mmCIF file of C-alpha atoms and ligand atoms in Angstrom:
data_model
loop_
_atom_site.group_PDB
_atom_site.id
_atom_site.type_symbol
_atom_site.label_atom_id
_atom_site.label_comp_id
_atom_site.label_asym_id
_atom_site.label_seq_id
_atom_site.Cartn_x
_atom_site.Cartn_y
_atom_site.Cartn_z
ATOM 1 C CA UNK S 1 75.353 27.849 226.915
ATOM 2 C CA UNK S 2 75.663 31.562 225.431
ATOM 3 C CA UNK S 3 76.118 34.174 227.413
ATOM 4 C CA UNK S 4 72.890 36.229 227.982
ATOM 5 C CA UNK S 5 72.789 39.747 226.765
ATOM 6 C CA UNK S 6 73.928 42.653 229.261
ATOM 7 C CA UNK S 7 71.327 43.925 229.112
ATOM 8 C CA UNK S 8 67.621 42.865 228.089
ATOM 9 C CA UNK S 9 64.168 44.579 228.776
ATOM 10 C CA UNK S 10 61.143 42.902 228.277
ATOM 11 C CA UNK S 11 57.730 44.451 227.877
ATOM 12 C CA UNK S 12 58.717 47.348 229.728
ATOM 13 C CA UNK S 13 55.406 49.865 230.519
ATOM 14 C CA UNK S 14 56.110 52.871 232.496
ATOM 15 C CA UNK S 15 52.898 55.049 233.581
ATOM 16 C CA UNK S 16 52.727 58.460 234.452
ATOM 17 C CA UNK S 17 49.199 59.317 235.781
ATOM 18 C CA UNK S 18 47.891 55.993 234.536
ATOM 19 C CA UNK S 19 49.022 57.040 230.756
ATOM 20 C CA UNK S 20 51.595 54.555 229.317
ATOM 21 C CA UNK S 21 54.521 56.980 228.363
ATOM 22 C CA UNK S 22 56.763 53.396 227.627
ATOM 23 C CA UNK S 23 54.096 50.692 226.414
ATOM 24 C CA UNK S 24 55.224 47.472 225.784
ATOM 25 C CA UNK S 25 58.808 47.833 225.160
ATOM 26 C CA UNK S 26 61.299 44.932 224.582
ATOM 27 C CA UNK S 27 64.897 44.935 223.193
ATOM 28 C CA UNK S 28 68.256 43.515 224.155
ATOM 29 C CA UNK S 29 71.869 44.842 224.304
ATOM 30 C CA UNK S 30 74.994 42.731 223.375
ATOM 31 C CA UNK S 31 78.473 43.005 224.714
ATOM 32 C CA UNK S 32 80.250 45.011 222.385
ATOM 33 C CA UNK S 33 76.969 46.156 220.860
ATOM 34 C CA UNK S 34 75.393 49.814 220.411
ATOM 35 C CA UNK S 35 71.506 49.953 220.080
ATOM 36 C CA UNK S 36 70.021 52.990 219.153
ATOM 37 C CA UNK S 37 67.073 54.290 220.517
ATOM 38 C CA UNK S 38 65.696 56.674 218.174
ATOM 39 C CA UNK S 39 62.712 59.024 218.038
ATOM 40 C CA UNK S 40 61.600 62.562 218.460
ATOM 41 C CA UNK S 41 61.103 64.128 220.976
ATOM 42 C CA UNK S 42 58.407 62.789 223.593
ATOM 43 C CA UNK S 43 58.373 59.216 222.661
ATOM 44 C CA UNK S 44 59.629 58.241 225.945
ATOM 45 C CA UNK S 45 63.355 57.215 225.352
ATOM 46 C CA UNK S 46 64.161 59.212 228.387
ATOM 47 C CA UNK S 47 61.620 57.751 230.756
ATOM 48 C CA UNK S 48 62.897 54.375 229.070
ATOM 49 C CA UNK S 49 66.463 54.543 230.269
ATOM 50 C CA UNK S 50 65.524 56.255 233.677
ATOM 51 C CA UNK S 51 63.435 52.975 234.548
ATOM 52 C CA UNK S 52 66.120 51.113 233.436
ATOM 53 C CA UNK S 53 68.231 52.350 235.984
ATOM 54 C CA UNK S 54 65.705 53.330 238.277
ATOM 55 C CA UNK S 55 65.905 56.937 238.148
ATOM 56 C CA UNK S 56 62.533 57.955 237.130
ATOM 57 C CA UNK S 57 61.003 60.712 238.328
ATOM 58 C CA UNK S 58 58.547 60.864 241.013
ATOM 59 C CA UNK S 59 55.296 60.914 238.661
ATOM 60 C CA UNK S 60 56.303 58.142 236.241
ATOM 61 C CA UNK S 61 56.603 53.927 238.179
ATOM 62 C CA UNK S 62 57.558 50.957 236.310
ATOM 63 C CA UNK S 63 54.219 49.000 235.993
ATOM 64 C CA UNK S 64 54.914 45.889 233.974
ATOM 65 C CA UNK S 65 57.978 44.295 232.519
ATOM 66 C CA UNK S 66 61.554 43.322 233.609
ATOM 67 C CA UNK S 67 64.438 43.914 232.845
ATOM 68 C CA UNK S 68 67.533 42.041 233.334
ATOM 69 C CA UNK S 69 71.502 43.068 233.815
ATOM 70 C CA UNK S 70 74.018 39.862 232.852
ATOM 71 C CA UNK S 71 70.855 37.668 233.240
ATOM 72 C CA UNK S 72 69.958 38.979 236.752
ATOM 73 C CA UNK S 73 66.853 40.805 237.040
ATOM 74 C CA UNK S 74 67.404 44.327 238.744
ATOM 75 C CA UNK S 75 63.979 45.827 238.541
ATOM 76 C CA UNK S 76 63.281 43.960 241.588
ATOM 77 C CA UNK S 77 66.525 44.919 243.501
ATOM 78 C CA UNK S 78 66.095 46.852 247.030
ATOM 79 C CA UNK S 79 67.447 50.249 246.477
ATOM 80 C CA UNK S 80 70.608 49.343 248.240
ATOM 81 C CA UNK S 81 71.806 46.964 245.428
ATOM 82 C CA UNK S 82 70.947 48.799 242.665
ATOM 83 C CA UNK S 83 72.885 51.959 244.124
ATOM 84 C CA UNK S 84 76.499 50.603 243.328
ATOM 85 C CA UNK S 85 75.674 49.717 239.952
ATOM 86 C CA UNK S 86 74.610 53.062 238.545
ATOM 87 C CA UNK S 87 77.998 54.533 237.722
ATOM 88 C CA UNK S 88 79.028 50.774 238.403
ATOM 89 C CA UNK S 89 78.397 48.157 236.009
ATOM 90 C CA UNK S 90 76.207 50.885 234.449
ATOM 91 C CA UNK S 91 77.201 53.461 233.656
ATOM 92 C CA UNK S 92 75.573 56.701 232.370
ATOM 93 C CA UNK S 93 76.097 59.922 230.202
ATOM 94 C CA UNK S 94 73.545 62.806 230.022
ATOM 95 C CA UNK S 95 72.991 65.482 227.392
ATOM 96 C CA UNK S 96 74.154 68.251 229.322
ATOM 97 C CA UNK S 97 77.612 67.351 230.163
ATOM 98 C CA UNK S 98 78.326 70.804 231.873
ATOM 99 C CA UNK S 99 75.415 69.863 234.304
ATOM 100 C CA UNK S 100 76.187 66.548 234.834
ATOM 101 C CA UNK S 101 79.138 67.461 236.669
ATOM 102 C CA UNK S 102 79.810 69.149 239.979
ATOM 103 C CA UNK S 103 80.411 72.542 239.462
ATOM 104 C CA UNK S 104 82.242 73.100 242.637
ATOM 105 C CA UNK S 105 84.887 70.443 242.323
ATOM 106 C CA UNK S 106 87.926 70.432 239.895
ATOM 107 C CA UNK S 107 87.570 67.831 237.169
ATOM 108 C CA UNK S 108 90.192 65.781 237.916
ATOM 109 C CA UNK S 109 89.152 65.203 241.737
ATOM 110 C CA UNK S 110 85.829 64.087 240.608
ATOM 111 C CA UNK S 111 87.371 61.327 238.302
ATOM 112 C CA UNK S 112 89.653 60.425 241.263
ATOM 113 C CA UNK S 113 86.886 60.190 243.188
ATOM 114 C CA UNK S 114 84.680 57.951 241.025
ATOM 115 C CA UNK S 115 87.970 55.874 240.798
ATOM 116 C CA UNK S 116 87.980 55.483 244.494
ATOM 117 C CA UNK S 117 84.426 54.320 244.648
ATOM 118 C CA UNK S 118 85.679 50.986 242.797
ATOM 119 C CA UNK S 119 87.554 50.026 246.365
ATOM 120 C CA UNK S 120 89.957 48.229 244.414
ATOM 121 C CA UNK S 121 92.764 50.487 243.424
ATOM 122 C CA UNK S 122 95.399 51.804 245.492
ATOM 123 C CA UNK S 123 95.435 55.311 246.475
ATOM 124 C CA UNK S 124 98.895 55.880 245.007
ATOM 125 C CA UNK S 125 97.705 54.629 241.795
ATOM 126 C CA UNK S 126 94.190 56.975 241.445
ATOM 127 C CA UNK S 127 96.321 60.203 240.508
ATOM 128 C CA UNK S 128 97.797 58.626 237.371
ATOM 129 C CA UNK S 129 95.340 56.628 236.332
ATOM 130 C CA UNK S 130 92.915 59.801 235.870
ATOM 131 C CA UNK S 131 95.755 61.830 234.517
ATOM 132 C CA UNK S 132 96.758 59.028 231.859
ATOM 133 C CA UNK S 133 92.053 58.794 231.251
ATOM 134 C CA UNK S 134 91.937 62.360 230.749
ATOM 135 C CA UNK S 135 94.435 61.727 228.211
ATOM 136 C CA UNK S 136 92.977 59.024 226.927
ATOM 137 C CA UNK S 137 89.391 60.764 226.233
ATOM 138 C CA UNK S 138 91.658 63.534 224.237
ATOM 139 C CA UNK S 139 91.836 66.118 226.875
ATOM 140 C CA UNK S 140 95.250 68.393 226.388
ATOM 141 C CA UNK S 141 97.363 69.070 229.258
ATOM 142 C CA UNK S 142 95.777 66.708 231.954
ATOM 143 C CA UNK S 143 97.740 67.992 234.463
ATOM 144 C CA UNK S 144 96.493 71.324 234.233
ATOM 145 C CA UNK S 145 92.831 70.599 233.029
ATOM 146 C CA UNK S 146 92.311 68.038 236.037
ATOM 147 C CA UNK S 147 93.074 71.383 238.165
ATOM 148 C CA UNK S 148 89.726 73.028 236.417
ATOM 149 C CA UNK S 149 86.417 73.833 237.364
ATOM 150 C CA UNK S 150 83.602 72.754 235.059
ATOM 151 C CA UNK S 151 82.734 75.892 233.781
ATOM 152 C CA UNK S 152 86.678 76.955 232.813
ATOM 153 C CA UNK S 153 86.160 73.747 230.214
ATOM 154 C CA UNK S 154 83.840 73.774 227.034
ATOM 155 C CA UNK S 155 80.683 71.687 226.815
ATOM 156 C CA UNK S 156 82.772 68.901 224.758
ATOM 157 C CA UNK S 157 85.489 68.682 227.103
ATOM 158 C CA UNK S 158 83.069 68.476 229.997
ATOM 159 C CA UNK S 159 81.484 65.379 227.761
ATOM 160 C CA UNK S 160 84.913 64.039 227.511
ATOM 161 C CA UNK S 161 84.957 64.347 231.589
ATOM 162 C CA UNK S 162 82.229 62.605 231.628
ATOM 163 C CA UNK S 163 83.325 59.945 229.510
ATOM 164 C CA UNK S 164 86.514 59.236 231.432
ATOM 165 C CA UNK S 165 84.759 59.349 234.835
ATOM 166 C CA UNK S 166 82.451 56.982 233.332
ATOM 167 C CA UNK S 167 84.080 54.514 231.464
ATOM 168 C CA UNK S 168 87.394 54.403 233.908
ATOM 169 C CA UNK S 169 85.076 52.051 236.445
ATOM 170 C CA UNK S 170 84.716 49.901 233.245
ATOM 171 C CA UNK S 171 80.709 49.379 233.449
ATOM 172 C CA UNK S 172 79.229 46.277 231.601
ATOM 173 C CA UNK S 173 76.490 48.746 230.294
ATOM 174 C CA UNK S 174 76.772 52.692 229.124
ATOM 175 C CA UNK S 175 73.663 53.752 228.690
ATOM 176 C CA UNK S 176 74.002 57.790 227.138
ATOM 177 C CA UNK S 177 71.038 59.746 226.657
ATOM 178 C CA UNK S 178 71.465 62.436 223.764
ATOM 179 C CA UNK S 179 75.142 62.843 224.225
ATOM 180 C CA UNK S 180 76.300 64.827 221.575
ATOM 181 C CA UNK S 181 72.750 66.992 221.069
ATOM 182 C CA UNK S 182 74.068 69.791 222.879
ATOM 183 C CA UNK S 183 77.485 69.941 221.166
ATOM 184 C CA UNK S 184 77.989 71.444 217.966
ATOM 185 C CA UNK S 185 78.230 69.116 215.115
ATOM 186 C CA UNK S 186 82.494 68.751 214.542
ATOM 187 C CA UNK S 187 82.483 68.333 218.269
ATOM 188 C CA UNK S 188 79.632 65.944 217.923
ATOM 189 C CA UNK S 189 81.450 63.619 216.276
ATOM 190 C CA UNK S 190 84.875 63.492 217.867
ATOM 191 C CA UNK S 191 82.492 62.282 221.025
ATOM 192 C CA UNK S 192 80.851 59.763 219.069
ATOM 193 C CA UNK S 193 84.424 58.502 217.915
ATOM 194 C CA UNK S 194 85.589 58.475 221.612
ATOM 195 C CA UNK S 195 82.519 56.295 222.496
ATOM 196 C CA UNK S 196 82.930 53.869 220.110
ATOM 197 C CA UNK S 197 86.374 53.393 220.474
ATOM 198 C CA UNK S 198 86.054 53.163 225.005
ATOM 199 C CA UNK S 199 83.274 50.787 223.701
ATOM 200 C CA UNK S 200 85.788 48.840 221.807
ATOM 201 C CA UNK S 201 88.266 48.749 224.530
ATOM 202 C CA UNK S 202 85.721 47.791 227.468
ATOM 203 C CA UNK S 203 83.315 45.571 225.520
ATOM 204 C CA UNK S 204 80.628 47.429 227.268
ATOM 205 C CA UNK S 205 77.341 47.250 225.936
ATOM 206 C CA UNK S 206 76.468 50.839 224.863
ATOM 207 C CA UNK S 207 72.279 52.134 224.597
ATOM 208 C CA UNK S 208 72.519 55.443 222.521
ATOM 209 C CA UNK S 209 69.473 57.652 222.797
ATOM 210 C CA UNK S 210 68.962 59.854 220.035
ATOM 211 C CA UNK S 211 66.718 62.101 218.285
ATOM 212 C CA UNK S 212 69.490 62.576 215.198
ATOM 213 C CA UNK S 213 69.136 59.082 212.181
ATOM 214 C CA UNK S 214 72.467 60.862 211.589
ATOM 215 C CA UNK S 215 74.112 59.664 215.073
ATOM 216 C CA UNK S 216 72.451 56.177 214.498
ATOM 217 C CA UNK S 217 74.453 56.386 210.800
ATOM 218 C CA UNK S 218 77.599 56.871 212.363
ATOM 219 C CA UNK S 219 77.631 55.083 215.834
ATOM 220 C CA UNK S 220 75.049 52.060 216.128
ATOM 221 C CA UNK S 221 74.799 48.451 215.396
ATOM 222 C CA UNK S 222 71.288 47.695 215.691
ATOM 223 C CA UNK S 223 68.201 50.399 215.845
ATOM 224 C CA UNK S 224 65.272 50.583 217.662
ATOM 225 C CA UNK S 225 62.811 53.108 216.334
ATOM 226 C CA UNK S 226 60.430 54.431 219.289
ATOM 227 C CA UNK S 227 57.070 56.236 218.324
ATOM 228 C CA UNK S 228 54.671 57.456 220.943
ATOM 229 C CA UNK S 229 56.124 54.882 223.714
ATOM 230 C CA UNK S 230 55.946 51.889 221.360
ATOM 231 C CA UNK S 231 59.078 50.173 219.209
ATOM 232 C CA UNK S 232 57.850 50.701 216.253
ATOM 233 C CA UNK S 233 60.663 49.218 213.966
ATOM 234 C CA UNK S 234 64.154 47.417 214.855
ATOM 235 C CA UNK S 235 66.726 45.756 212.976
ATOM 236 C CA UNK S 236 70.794 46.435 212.106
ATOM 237 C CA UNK S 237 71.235 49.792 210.896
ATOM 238 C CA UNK S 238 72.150 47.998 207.340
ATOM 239 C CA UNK S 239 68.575 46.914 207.610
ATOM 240 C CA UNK S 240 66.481 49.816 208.743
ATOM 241 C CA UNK S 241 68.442 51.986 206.493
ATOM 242 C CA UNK S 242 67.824 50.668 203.197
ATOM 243 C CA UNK S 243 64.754 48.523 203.552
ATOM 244 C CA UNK S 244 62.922 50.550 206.566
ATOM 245 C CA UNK S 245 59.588 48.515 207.120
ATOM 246 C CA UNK S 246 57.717 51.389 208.896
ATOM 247 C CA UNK S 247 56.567 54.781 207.521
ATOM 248 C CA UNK S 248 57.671 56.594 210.254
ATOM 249 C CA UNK S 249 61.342 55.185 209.876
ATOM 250 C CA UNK S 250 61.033 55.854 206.241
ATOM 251 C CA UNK S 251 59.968 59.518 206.967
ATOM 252 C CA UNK S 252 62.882 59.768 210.057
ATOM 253 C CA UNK S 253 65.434 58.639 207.575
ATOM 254 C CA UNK S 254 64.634 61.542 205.226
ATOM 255 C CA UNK S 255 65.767 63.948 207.562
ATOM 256 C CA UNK S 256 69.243 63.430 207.781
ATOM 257 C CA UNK S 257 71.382 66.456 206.415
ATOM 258 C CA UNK S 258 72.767 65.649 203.172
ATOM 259 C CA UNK S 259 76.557 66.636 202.791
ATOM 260 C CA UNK S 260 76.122 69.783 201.422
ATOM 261 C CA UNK S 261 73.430 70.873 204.204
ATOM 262 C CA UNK S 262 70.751 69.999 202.277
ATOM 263 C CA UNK S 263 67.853 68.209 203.540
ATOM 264 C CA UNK S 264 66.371 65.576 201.301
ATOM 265 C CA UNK S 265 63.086 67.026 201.521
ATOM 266 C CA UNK S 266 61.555 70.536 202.613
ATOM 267 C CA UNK S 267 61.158 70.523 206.103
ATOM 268 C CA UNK S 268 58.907 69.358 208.051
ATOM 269 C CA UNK S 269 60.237 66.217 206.692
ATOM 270 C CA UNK S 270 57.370 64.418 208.748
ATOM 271 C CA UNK S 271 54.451 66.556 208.724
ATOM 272 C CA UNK S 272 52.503 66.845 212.184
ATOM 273 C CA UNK S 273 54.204 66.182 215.655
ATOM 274 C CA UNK S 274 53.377 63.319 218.052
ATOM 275 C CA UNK S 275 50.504 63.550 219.692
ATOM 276 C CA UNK S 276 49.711 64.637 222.861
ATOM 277 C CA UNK S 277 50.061 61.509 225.662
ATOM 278 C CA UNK S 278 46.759 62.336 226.444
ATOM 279 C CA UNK S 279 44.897 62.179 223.247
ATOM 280 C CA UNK S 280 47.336 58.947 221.900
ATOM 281 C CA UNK S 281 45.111 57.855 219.352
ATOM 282 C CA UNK S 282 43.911 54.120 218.918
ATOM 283 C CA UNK S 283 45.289 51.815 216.758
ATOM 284 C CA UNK S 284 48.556 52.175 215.652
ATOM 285 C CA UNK S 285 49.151 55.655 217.152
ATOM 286 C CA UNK S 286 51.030 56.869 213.979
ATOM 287 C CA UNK S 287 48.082 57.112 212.148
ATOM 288 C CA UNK S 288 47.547 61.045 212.553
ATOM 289 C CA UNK S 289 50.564 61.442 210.430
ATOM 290 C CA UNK S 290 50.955 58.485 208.660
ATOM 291 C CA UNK S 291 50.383 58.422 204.886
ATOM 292 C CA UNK S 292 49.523 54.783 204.218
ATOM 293 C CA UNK S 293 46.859 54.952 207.273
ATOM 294 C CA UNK S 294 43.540 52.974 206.561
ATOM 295 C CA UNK S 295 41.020 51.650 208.978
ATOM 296 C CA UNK S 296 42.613 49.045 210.169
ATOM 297 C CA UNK S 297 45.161 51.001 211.266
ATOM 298 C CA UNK S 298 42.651 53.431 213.499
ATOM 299 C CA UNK S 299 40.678 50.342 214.771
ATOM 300 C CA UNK S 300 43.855 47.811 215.478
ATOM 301 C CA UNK S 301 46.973 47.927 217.162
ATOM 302 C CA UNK S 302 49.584 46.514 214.492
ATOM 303 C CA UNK S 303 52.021 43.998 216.186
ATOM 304 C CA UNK S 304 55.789 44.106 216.210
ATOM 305 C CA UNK S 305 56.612 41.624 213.587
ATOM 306 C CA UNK S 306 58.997 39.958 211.504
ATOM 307 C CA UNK S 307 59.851 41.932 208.367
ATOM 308 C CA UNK S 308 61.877 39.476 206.589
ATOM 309 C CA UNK S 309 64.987 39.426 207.389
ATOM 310 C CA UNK S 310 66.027 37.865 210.740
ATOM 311 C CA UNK S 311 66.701 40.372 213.393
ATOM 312 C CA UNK S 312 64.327 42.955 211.792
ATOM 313 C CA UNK S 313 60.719 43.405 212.614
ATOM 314 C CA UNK S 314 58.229 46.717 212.573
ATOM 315 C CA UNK S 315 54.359 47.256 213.817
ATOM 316 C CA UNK S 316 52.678 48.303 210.517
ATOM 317 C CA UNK S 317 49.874 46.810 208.665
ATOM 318 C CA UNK S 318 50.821 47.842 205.396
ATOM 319 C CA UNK S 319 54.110 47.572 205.335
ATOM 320 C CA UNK S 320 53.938 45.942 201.881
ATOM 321 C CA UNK S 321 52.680 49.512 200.610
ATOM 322 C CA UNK S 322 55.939 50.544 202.163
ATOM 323 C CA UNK S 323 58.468 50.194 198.831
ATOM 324 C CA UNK S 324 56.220 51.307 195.976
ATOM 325 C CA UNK S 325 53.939 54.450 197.923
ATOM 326 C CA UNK S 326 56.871 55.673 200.189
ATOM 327 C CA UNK S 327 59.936 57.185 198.105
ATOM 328 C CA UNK S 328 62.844 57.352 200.619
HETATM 329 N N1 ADP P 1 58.649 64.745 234.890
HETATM 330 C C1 ADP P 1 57.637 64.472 234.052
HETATM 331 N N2 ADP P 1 56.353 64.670 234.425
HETATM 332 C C2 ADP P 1 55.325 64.383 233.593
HETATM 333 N N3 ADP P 1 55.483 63.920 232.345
HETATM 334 C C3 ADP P 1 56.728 63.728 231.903
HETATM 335 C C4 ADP P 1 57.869 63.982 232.726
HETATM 336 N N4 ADP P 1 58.957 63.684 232.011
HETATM 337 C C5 ADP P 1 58.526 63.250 230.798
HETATM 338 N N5 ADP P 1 57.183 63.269 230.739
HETATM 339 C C6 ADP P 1 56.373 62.821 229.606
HETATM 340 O O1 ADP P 1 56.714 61.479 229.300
HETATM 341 C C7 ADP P 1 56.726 61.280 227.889
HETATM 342 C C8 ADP P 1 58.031 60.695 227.465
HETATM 343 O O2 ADP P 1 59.045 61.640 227.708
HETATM 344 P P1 ADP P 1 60.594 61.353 227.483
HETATM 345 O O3 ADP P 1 60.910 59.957 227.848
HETATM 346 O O4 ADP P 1 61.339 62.426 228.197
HETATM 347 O O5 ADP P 1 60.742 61.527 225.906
HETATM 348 P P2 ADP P 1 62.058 61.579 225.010
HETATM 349 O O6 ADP P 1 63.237 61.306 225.885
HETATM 350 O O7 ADP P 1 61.837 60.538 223.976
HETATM 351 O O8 ADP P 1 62.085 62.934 224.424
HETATM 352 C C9 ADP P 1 56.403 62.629 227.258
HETATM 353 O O9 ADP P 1 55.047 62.634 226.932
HETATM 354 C C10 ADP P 1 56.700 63.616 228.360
HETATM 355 O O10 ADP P 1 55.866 64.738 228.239
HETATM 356 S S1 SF4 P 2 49.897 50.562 210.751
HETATM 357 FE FE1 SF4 P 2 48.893 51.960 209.344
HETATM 358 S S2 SF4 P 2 49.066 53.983 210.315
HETATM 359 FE FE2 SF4 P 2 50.510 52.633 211.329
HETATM 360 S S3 SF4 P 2 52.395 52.958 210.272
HETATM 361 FE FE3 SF4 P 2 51.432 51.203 209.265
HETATM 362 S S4 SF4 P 2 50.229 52.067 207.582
HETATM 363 FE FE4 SF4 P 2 50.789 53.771 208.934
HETATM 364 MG MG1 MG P 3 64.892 62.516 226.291
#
């Protein structure tokens, strides 16, 4: 028998107020694997990795769906067995790395400390072990950094912290929610580099939320393309990027920076934003801003389907149309 995925979510539908900010979402995770959840802003990857590890705010409940860890489900865990596993066998990494920490305890101590929580080190060992991480995650002068406060350290070396207090308990699953969006770019990709390769070295199975086709470009296996709290396209990048079978994808894709700074089209490169929860319309619920819409796109709900090659499906009903009305 194969191993199952670490992680897999099936038909996940989160509510808040009734409104389905996550509606209908499935995907699975690998060992080894990044999937990239990508989207703009509002489309519910947040709310989609907070009910994933149970986090979601008061408002918002999990109202269909599971969603298994190593084959086990954990949506149906009592609170005191899904505790250990967040910063556990999951681990996470927020977008503001400065206020992810604790502000009022030196760096290194809180490291030490997240070390300790795994029970099965020695005491003697902790201090070198997070001396030789902070290393490891590309910090200079561990001894002296580890001594720091949060705020003495840049927002990309606090994201490094965060790394190495994350990824020295070796979780199964990292699931980081805009990690680099608050660093600037040079620094966004040295963090990018230092996930992959802790990715490498764990085999952890890595979800990377993004806003940025950029960040999928550089870091991720597989994509999953979220619009308005639906999965709209997925595939391997090679497959979303040169044959994407959804307009939105097709319209995401054109706003990644070109070399010389230049964007591929004037901006907005997707005209309109998405819609309000509230006034989601029916049908496929791109059709507002969607070029190709018709009818049948305001009266039907397009299914996620194959798109010809295996592994890669999208939700559109004219995704034929896609190749000869939709320059990339
Ligand atoms: N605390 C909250 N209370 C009410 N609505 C929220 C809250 N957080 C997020 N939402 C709504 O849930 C939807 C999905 O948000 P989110 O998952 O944060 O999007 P993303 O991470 O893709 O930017 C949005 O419509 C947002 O307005
Ligand atoms: S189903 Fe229709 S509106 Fe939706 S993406 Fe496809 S063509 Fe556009
Ligand atoms: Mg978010």
């Amino acid at each position: 028998m194969t191993a199952p995925p670490v992680l897999a979510v099936q038909d996940l539908r989160i509510e808040i107020a009734g409104q389905p900010v996550v509606d209908g979402v499935t995907f699975d995770i690998a060992a080894g694997e990044t999937l990239a959840v990508v989207g703009e802003s509002g489309c519910g990857k947040s709310m989609a990795s907070l009910g994933i590890i149970r986090l979601l705010p008061d408002v918002a409940r999990q109202s269909a769906g599971q969603i298994e860890l190593e084959g086990a489900r954990i949506d149906t865990l009592p609170e005191r067995r899904m505790n250990p596993l967040r910063g556990g066998r999951i681990g996470m990494i927020f977008q503001e790395p400065v206020a992810s920490l604790d502000p009022l305890m030196p760096v290194g101590k809180q490291i030490a400390e997240a070390l300790a929580l795994d029970g099965s080190i020695a005491s003697a060992d902790i201090r070198p072990r997070m001396l030789e991480m902070l290393e490891r995650v590309g910090i200079d002068r561990p001894d002296l950094r580890a001594g720091q406060y949060p705020f003495e350290l840049s927002g990309g070396m606090c994201q490094r912290i965060m790394i190495a207090m994350t990824m020295i308990r070796r979780p199964v699953l990292l699931i980081a929610d805009e990690p680099t969006t608050a660093l600037d770019v040079t620094i966004q990709k040295q963090i990018l580099d230092l996930m992959a390769e802790m990715r490498r070295e764990t085999g952890a199975a890595v979800m990377l939320i993004t806003h940025d086709m950029g960040v999928v470009a550089e870091s991720a296996d597989r994509v999953a393309v979220m619009y308005a709290g639906r999965v709209v396209e997925t595939g391997t990048v090679a497959q979303v990027f040169t044959r994407p079978r959804h307009p939105y994808s097709t319209m995401l894709l054109r706003t990644i920076p070109r070399l010389d700074g230049a964007r591929k089209v004037a901006l907005p490169a997707i005209p309109g934003a998405v819609p309000d929860i509230r006034s989601w319309p029916a049908g496929c619920r791109f059709n507002t801003r969607c070029p190709l819409a018709t009818d049948q796109c305001r009266a039907a709900v397009p299914p996620l389907d194959p798109a010809g090659a295996p592994g890669h499906a999208s939700a559109c009903w004219h995704r034929d149309r896609i190749d000869t009305e939709l320059a990339p």
